[in-house]
PDB file of C-alpha atoms in Angstrom:
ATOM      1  CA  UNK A   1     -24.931 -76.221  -8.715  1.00  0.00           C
ATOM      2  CA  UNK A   2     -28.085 -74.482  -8.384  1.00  0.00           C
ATOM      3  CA  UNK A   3     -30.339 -76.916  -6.016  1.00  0.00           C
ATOM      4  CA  UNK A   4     -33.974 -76.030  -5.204  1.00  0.00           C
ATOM      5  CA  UNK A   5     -35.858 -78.566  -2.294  1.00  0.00           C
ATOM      6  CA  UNK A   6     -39.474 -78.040  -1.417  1.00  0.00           C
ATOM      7  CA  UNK A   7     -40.779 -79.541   1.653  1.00  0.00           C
ATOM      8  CA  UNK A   8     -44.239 -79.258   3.755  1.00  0.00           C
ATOM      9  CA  UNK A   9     -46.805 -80.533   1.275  1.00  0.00           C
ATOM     10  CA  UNK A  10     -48.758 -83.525   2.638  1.00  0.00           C
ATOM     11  CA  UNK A  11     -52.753 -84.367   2.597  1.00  0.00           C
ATOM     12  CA  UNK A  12     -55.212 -82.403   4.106  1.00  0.00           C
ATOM     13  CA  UNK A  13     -59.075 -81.462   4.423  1.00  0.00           C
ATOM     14  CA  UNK A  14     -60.448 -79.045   2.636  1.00  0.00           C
ATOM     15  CA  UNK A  15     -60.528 -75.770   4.520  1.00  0.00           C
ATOM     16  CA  UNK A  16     -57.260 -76.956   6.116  1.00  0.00           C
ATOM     17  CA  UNK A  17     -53.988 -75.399   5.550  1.00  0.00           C
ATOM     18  CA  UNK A  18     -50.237 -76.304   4.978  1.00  0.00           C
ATOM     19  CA  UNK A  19     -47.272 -74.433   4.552  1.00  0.00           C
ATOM     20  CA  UNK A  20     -44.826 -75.148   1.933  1.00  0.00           C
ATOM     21  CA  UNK A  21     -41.253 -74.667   2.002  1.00  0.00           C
ATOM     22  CA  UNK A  22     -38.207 -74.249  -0.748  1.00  0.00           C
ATOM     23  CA  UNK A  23     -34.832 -74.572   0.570  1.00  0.00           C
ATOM     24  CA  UNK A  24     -32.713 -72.898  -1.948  1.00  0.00           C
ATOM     25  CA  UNK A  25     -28.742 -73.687  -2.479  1.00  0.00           C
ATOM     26  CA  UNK A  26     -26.266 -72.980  -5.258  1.00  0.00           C
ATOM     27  CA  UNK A  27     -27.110 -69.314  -6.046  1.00  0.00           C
ATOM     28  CA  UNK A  28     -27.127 -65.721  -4.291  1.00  0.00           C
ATOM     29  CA  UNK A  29     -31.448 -66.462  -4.175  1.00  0.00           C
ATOM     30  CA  UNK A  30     -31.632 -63.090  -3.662  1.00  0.00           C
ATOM     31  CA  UNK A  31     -31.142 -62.598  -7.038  1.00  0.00           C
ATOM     32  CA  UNK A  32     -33.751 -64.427  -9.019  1.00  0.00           C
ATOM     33  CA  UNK A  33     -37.218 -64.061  -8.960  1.00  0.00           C
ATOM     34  CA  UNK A  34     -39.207 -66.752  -6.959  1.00  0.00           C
ATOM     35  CA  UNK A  35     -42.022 -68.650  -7.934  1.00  0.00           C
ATOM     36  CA  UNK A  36     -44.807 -71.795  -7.009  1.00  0.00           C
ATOM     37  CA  UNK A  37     -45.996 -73.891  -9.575  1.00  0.00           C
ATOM     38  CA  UNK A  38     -48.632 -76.884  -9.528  1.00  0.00           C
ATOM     39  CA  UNK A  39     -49.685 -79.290 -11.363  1.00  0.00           C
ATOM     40  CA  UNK A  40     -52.598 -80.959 -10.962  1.00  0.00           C
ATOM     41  CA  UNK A  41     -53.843 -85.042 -11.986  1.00  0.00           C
ATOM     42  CA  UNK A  42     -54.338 -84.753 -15.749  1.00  0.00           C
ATOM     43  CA  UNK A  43     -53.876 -80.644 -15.934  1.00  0.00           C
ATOM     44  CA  UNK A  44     -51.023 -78.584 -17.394  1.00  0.00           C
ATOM     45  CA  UNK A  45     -48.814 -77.123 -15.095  1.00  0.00           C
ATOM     46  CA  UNK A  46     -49.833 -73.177 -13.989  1.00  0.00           C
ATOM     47  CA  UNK A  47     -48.012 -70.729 -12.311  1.00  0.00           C
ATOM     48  CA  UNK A  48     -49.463 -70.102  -8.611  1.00  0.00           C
ATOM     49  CA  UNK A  49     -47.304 -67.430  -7.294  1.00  0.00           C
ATOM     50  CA  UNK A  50     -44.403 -65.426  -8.135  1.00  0.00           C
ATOM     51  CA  UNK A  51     -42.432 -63.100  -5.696  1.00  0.00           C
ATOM     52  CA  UNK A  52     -39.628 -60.460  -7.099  1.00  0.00           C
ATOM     53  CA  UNK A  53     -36.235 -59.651  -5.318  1.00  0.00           C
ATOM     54  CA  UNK A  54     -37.898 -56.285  -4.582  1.00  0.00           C
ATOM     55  CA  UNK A  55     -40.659 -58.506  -2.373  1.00  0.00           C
ATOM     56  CA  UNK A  56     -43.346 -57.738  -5.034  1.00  0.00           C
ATOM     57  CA  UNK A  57     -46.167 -60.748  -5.621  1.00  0.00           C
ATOM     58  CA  UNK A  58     -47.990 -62.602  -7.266  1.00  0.00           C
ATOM     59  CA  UNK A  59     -50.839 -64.690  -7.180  1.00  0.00           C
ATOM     60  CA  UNK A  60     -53.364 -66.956  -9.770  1.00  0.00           C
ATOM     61  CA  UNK A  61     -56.994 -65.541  -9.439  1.00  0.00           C
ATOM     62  CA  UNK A  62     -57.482 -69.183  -8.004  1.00  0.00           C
ATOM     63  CA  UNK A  63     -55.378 -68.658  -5.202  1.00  0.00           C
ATOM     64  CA  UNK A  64     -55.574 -65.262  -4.409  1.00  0.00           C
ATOM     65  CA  UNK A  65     -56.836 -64.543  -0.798  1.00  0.00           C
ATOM     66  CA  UNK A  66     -56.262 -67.732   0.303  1.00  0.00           C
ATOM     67  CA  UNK A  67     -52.486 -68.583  -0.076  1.00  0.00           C
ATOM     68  CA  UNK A  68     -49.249 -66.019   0.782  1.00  0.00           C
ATOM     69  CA  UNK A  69     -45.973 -66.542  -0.705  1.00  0.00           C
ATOM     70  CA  UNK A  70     -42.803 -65.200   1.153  1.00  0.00           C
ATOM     71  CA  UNK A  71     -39.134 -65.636   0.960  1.00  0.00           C
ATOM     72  CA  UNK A  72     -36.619 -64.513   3.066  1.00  0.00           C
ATOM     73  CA  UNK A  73     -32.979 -63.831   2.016  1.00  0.00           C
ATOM     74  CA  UNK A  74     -30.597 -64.725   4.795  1.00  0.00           C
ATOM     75  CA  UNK A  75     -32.207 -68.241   4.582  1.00  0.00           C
ATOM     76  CA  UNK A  76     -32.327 -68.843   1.311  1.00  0.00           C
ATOM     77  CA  UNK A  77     -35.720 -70.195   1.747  1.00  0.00           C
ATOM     78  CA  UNK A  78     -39.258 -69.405  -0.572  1.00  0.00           C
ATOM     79  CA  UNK A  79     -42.282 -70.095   1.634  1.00  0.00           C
ATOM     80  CA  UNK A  80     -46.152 -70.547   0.528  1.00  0.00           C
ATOM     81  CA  UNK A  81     -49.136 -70.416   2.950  1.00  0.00           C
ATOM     82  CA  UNK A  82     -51.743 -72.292   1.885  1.00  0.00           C
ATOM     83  CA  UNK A  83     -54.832 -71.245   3.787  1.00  0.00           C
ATOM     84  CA  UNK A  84     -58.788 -72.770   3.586  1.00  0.00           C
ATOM     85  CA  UNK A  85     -57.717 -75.330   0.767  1.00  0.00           C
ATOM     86  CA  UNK A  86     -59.852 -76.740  -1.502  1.00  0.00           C
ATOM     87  CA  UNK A  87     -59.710 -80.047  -3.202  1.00  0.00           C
ATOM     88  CA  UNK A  88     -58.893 -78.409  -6.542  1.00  0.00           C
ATOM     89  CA  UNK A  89     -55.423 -77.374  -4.814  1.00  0.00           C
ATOM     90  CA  UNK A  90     -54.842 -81.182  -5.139  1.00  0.00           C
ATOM     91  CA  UNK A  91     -51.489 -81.202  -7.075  1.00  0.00           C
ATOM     92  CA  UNK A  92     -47.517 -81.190  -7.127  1.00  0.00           C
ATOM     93  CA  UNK A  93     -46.313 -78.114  -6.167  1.00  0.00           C
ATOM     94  CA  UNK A  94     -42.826 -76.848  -7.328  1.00  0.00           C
ATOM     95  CA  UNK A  95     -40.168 -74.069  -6.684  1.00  0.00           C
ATOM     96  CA  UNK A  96     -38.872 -72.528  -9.805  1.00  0.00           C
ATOM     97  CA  UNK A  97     -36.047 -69.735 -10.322  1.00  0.00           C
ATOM     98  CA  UNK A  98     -36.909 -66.926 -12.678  1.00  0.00           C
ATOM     99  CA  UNK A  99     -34.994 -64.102 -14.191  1.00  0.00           C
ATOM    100  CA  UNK A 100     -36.746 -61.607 -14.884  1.00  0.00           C
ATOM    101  CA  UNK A 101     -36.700 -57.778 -15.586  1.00  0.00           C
ATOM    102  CA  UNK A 102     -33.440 -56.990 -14.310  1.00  0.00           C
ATOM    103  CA  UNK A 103     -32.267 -60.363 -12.359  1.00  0.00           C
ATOM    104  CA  UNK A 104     -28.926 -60.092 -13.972  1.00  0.00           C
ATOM    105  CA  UNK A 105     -27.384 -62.156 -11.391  1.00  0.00           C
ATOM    106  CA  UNK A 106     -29.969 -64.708 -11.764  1.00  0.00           C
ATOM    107  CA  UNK A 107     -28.534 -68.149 -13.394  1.00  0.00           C
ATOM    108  CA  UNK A 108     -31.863 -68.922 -15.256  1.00  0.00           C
ATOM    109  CA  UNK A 109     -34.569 -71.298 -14.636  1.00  0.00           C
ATOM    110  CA  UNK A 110     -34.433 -74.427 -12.285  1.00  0.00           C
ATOM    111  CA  UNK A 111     -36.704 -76.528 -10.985  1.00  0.00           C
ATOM    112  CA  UNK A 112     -37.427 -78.295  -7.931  1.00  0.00           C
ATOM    113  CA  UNK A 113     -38.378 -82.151  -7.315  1.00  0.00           C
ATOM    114  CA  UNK A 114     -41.729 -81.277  -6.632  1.00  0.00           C
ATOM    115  CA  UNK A 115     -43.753 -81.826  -3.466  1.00  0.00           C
ATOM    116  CA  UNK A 116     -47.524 -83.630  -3.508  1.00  0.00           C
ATOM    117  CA  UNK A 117     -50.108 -81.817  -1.592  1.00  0.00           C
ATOM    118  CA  UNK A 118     -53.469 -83.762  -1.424  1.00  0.00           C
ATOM    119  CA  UNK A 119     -56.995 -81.936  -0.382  1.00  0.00           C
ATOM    120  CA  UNK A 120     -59.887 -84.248   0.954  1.00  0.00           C
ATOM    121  CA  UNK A 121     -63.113 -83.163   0.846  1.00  0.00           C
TER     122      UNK A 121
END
């Protein structure tokens, strides 16, 4: 079955950085659509990133500049680069599947188990 892990988060100061990993199993992860979510104490979750099969991305005005989201194939493995974080980056971060467009090999949406990052300031 489809299995998504994320690894990497931890706590940090602010204007640190950590890179977050999402070891993918289950699927061809080639063929989905990619993407970080967060969700922060007492907020809804939001969508941080997205990257496409094609390599295409996507990043939350809140992010953008600061983090880089990359996945690589052979590995089955989604990446995101958190750079200069801020304590408002404080959250759970997970690694979703998406189909989108024309991901017609993609099995649909799962989830990871989430992994805590924690900004100090």
């Amino acid at each position: 079955q489809v299995q998504l892990v994320e690894s990497g988060g931890g706590s940090v100061q602010a204007g640190g950085s950590l890179k977050l990993s999402c070891a993918a199993s289950g699927y061809i992860f080639g063929s989905c659509t990619m993407v970080w979510y967060r969700q922060g104490p007492a907020k809804e979750r939001e969508l941080v990133s997205s990257i496409s099969r094609s390599a295409t991305t996507y990043y939350a005005d809140s992010v953008k500049g600061r983090f880089t989201i990359s996945r690589d194939n052979g590995k089955s493995t989604l990446s995101l680069q958190m750079n200069s974080l801020k304590t408002e980056d404080t959250a759970v971060y997970y690694c979703a599947t998406r189909r989108s467009g024309a991901d017609y090999l993609c099995p649909g949406t799962y989830w990871g188990q989430g992994t805590q990052v924690t900004v100090s300031s």
